Short mmCIF file of C-alpha atoms in Angstrom, two decimals:
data_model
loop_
_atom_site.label_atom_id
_atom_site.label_comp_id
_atom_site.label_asym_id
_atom_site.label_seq_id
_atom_site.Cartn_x
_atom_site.Cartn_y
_atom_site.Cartn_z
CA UNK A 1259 -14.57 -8.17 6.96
CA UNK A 1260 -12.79 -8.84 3.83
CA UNK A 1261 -14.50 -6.90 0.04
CA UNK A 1262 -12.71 -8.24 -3.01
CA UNK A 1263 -9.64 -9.26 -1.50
CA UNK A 1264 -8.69 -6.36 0.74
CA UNK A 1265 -9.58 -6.52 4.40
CA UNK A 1266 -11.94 -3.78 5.46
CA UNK A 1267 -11.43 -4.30 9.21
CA UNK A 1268 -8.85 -6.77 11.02
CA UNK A 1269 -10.89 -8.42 12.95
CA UNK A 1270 -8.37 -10.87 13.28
CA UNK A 1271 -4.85 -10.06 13.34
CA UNK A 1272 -1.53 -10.77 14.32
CA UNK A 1273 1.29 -8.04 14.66
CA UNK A 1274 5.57 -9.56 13.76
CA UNK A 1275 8.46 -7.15 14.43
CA UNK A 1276 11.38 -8.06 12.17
CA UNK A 1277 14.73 -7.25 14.12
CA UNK A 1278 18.19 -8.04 12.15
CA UNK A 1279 18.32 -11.61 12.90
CA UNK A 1280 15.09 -12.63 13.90
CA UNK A 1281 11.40 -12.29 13.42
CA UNK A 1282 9.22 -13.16 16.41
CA UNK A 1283 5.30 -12.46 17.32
CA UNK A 1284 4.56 -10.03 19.06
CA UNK A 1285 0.56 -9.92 20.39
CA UNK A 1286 -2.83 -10.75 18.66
CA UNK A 1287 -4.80 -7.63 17.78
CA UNK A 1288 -8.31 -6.63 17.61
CA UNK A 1289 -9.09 -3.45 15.30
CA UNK A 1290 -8.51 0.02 16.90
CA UNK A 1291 -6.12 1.91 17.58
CA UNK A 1292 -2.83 1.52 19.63
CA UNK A 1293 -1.93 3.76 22.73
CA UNK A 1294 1.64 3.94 22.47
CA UNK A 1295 2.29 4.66 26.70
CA UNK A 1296 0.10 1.77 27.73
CA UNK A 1297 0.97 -0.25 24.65
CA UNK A 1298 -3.10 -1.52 24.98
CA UNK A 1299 -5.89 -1.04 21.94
CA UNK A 1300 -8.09 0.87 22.15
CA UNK A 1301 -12.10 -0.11 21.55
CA UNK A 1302 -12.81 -0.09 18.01
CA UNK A 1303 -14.19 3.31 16.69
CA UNK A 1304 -16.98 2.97 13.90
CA UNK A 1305 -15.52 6.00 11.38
CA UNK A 1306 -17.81 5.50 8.61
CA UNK A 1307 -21.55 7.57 8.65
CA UNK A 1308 -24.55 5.30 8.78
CA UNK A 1309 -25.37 6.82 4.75
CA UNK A 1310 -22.35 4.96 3.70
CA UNK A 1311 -22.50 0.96 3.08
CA UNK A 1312 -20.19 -1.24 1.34
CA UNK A 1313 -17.87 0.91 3.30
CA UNK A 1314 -13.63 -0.92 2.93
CA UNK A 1315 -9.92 -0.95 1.96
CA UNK A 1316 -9.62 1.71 3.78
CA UNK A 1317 -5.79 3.43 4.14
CA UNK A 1318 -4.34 5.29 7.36
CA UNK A 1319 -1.51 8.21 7.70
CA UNK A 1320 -0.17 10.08 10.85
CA UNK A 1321 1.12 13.11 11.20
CA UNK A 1322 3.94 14.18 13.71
CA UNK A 1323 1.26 16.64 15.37
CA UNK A 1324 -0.65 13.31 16.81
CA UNK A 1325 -2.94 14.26 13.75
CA UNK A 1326 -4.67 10.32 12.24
CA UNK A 1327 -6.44 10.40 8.80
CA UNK A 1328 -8.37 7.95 7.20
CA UNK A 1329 -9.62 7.15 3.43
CA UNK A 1330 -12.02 4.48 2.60
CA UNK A 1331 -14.20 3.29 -0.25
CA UNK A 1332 -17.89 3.38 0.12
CA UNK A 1333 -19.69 1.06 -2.40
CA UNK A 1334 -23.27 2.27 -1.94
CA UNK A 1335 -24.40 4.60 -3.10
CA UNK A 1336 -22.00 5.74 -5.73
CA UNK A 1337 -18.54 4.42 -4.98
CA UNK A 1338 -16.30 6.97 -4.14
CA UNK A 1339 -13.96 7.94 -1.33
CA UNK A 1340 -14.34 9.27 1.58
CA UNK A 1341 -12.33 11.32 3.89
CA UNK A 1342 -12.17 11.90 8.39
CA UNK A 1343 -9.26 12.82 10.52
CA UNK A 1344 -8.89 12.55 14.27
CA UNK A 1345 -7.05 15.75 15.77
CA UNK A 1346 -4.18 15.17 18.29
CA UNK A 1347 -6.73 15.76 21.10
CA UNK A 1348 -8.16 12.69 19.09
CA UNK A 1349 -11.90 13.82 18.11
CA UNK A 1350 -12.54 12.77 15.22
CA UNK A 1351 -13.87 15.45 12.65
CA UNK A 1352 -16.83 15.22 10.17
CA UNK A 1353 -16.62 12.76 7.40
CA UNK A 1354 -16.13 14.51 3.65
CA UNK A 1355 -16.43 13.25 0.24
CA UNK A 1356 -13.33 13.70 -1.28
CA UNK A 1357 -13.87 12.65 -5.11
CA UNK A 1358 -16.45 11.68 -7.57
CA UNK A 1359 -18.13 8.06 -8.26
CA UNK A 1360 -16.16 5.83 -9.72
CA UNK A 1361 -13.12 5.88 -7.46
CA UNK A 1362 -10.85 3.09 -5.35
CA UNK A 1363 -7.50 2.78 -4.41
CA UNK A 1364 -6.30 5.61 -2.54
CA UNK A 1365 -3.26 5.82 -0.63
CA UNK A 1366 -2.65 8.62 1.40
CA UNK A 1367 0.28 10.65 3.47
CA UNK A 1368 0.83 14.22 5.34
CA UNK A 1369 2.86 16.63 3.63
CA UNK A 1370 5.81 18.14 5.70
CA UNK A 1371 3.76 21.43 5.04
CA UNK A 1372 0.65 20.06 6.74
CA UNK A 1373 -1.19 19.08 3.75
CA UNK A 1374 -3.03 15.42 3.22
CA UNK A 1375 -2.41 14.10 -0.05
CA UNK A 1376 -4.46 11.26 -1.62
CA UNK A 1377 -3.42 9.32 -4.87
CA UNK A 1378 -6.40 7.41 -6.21
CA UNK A 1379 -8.03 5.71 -9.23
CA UNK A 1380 -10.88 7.20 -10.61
CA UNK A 1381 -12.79 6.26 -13.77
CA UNK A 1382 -15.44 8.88 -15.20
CA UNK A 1383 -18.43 7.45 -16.92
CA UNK A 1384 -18.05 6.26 -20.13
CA UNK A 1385 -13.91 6.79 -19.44
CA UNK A 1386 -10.92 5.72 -18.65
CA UNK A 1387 -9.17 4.78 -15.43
CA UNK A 1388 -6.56 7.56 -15.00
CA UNK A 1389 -4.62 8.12 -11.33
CA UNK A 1390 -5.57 11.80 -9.40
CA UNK A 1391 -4.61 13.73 -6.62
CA UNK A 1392 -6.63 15.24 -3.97
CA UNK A 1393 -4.68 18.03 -1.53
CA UNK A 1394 -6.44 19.00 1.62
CA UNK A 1395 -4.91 22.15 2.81
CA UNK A 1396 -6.64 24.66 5.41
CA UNK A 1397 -9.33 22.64 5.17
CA UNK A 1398 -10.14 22.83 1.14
CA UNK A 1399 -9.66 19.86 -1.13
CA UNK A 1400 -8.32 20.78 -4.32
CA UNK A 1401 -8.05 17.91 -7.12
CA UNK A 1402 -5.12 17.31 -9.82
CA UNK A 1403 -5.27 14.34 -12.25
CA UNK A 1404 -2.01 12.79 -12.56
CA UNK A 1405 -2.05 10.43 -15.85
CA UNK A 1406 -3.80 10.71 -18.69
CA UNK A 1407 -3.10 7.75 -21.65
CA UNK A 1408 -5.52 6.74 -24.03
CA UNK A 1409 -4.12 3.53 -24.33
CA UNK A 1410 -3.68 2.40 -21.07
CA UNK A 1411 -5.90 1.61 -17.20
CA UNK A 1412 -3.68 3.08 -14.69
CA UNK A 1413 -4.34 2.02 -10.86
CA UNK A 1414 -3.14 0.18 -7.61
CA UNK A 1415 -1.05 3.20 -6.69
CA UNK A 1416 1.33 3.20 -3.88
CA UNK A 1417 2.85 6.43 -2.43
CA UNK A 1418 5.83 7.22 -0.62
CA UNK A 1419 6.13 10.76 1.24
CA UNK A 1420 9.93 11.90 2.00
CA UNK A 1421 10.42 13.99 5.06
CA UNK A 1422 11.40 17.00 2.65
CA UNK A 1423 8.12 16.94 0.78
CA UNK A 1424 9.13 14.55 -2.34
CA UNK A 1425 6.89 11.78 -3.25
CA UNK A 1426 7.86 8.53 -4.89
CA UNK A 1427 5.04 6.55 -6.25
CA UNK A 1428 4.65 3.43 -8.04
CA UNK A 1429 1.60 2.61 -10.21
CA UNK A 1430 0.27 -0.50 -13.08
CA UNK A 1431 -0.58 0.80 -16.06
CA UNK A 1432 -2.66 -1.64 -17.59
CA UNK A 1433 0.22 -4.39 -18.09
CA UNK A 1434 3.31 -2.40 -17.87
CA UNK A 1435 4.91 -0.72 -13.81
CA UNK A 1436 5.31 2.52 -13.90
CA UNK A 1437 6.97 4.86 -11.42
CA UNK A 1438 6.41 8.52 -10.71
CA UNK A 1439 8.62 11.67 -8.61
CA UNK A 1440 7.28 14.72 -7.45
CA UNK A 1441 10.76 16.89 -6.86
CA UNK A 1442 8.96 19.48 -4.57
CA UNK A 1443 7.54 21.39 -7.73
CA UNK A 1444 6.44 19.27 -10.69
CA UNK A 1445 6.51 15.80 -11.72
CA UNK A 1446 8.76 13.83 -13.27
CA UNK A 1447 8.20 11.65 -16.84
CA UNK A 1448 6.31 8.39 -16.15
CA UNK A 1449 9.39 5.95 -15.97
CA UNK A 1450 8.33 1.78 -16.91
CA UNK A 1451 10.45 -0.40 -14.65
CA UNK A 1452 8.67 -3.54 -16.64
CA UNK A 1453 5.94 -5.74 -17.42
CA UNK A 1454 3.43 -7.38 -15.08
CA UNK A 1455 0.46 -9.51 -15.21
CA UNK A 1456 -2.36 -6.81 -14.78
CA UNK A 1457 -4.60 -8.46 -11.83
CA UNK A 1458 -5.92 -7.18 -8.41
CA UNK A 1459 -3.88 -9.06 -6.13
CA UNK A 1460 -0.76 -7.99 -8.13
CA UNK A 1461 -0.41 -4.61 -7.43
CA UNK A 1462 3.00 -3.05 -6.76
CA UNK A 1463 4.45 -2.00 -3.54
CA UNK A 1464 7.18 0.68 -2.76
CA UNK A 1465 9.67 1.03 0.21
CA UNK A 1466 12.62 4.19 1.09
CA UNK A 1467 15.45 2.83 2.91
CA UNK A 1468 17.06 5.32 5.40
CA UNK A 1469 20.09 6.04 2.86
CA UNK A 1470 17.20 7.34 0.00
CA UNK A 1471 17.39 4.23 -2.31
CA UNK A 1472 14.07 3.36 -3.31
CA UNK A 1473 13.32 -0.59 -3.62
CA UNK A 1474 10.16 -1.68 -5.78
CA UNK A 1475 8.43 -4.77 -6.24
CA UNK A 1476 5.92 -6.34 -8.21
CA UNK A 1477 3.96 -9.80 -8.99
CA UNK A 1478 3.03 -11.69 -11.77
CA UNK A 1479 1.59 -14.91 -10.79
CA UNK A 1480 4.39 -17.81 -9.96
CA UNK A 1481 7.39 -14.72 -9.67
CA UNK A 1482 7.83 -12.03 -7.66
CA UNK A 1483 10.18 -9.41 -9.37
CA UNK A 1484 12.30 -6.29 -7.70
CA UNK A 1485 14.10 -3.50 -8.84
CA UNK A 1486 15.75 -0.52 -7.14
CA UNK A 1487 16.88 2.83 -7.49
CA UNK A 1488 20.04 4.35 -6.56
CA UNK A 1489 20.03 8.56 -7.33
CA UNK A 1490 19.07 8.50 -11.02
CA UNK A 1491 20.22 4.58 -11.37
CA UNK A 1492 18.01 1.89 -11.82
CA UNK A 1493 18.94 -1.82 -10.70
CA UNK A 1494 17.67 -4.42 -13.91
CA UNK A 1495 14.22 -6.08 -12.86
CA UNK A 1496 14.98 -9.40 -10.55
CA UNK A 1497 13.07 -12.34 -9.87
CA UNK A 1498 13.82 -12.78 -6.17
CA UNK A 1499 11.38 -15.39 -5.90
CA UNK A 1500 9.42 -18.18 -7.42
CA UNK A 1501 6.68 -20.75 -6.68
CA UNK A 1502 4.84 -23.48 -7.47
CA UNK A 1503 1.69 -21.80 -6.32
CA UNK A 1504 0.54 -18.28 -7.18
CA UNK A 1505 1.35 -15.06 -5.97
CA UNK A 1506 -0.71 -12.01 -4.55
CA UNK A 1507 -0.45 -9.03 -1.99
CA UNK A 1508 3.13 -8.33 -2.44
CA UNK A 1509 4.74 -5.93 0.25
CA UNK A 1510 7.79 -4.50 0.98
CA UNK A 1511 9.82 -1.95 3.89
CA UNK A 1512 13.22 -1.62 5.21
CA UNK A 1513 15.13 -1.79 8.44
CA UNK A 1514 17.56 0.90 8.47
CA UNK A 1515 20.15 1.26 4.83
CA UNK A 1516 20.66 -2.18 4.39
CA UNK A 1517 17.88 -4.65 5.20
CA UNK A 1518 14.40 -4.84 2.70
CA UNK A 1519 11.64 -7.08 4.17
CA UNK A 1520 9.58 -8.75 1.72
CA UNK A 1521 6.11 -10.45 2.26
CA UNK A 1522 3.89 -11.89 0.02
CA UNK A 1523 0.31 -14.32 0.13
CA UNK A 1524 0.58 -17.79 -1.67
CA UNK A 1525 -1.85 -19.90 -2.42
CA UNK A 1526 0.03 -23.20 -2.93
CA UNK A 1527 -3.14 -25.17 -3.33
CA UNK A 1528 -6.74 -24.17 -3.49
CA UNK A 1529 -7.06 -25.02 0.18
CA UNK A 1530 -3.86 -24.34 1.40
CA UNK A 1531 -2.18 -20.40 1.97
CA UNK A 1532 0.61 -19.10 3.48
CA UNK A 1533 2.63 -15.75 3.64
CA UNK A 1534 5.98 -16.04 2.59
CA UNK A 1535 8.87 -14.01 2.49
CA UNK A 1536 12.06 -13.25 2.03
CA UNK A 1537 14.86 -10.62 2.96
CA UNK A 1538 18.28 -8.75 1.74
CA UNK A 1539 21.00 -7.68 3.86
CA UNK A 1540 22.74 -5.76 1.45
CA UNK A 1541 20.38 -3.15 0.03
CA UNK A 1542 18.65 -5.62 -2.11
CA UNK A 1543 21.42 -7.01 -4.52
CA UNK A 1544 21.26 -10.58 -3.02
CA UNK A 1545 17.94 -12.48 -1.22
CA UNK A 1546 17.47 -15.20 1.11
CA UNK A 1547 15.72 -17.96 -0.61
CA UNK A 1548 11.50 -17.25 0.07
CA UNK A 1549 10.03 -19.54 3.13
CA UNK A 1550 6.72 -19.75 4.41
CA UNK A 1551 6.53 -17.17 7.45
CA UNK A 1552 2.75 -17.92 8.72
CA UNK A 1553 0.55 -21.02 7.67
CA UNK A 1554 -2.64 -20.22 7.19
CA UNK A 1555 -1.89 -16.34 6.75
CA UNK A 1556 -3.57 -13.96 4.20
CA UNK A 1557 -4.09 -10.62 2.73
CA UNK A 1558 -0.24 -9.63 4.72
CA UNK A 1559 0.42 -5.49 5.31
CA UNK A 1560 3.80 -4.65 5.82
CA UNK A 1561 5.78 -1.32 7.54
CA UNK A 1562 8.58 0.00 8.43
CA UNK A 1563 8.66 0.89 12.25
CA UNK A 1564 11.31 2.55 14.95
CA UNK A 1565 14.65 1.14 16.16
CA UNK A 1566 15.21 -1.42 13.31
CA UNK A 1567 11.53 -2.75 13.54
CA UNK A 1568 9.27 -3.89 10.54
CA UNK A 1569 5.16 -4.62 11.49
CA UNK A 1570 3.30 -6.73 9.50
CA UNK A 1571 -0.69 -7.60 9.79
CA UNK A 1572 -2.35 -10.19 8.05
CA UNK A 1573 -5.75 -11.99 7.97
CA UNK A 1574 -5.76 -14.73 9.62
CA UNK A 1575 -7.15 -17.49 7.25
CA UNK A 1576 -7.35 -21.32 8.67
CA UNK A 1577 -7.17 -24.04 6.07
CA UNK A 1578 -10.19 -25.50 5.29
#
């Protein structure tokens, strides 16, 4: 069930592991959840209370205790998001409203501490769109807003939690990418890594490679551009690939310090759409030229996994 462009629930889905040399498919998936001993799915779970329609783009984190979250948007009947986690037992608890209407876009991770944090959109009435955080901790959600510019829409957040509690987080703000670090204690000044073309599909994505460099990416329309940071050092913006068609859903992980993964949806004609990518070997300073990975593919998710693996989902889309 797709809303606006983001799939609500893969209902169908394919599953590619990316290994140093080779990409190959690895099972067709039905929504659930996986079992990791019997490698099976499990039987779809409906999370979402029967109050709650319009209910999609929902995001997922796991903690080390066997602990699963989940955030979603309801639409109806006041647009906000929505909060239920599954203990390591897995029951899942009750489901809790964790900000006020009108509010999309969350992405979510445990804290090393325990904590669940949420990054999210959310614009008041009669407001702004400004980014916010919501920290669950012993149970109680406290709220933080994160930007505040008169001047500018900031949204399509994605966060990146570091096993020693720092958060690296990538953001549009209205046309410009901006890029955020939480050192353990405060924040750090909103840094622009460049221009984009403000749209939903566009959004930028964010990946940590194993030796702490941080690799970004975002899309205007016919270019997909990439920068990276090393320490305190950032790489100049690179357009590491270009089409005839038009961008949208760009993603990006790594496999181990060297190798970044990146997948993107094309629409090369109105009837025809693909998800492309292409890859680095050497931490992102040099890229294989972008190919067409699945025909037919859409809406693409991509992850870093164990022992050198990246996962990617998509929506399967035939041509019409």
């Amino acid at each position: 069930i797709c809303d606006e462009g983001d799939c609500g629930v893969l209902a169908r889905s394919t599953v590619f592991q990316m290994t140093v040399a080779s990409i190959a498919a690895a099972a067709m998936l039905a929504a659930g959840a996986l079992l990791a001993a019997a490698a099976v799915w499990q039987a779809p779970v409906t999370i979402s209370q029967a109050s709650d329609t319009g209910c999609s783009v929902p995001a997922v984190a796991s903690a080390p205790d066997g602990r699963v979250c989940v955030v979603y948007r309801r639409k109806w009947p006041d647009w906000r998001l929505m909060f239920r986690e599954r203990s390591p037992a897995g029951v899942w608890g009750p489901v809790e409203a964790i900000s006020v209407p009108w509010s999309d876009g969350a992405t979510v991770a445990y804290h090393p501490d325990g904590s669940i944090w949420v990054i999210y959109a959310m614009t008041p009435p009669g407001g702004k769109t400004d980014l916010y955080l919501a920290r669950r901790a012993n149970g109680v959600w406290t709220t933080t807003q994160l930007t505040s510019t008169p001047d500018r829409e900031e949204g399509y957040a994605m966060m990146r939690m570091m096993p020693d509690g720092r958060v690296h987080l990538i953001y549009a703000a209205d046309t410009e990418i901006r890029y955020l670090h939480w050192n353990g204690s405060s924040w750090s000044t909103p840094v622009s890594l460049g221009t984009c073309e403000r749209a939903y599909y566009h959004r930028p994505a964010i990946a940590v490679d194993s030796a702490g460099r941080v690799h970004t990416i975002w899309l205007e329309f016919k270019r997909i551009l990439y920068r990276r940071l090393d320490g305190t050092a950032w790489s100049p913006v690179q357009v590491i690939a270009t089409t005839s068609g038009g961008f949208g859903w760009g993603r990006i992980a790594t496999s181990g310090s060297n190798r970044v993964m990146v997948v993107a949806f094309d629409q090369v004609t109105e009837q025809d759409y693909h998800i492309k990518h292409c890859w680095s070997t050497d931490a992102g300073q040099t890229w294989t030229p972008i190919a067409t990975l699945i025909s037919a593919g859409h809406i693409p998710w991509l992850t870093e996994g164990n022992n050198g693996l990246v996962h990617l989902v998509y929506q399967e889309r035939p041509s019409q």
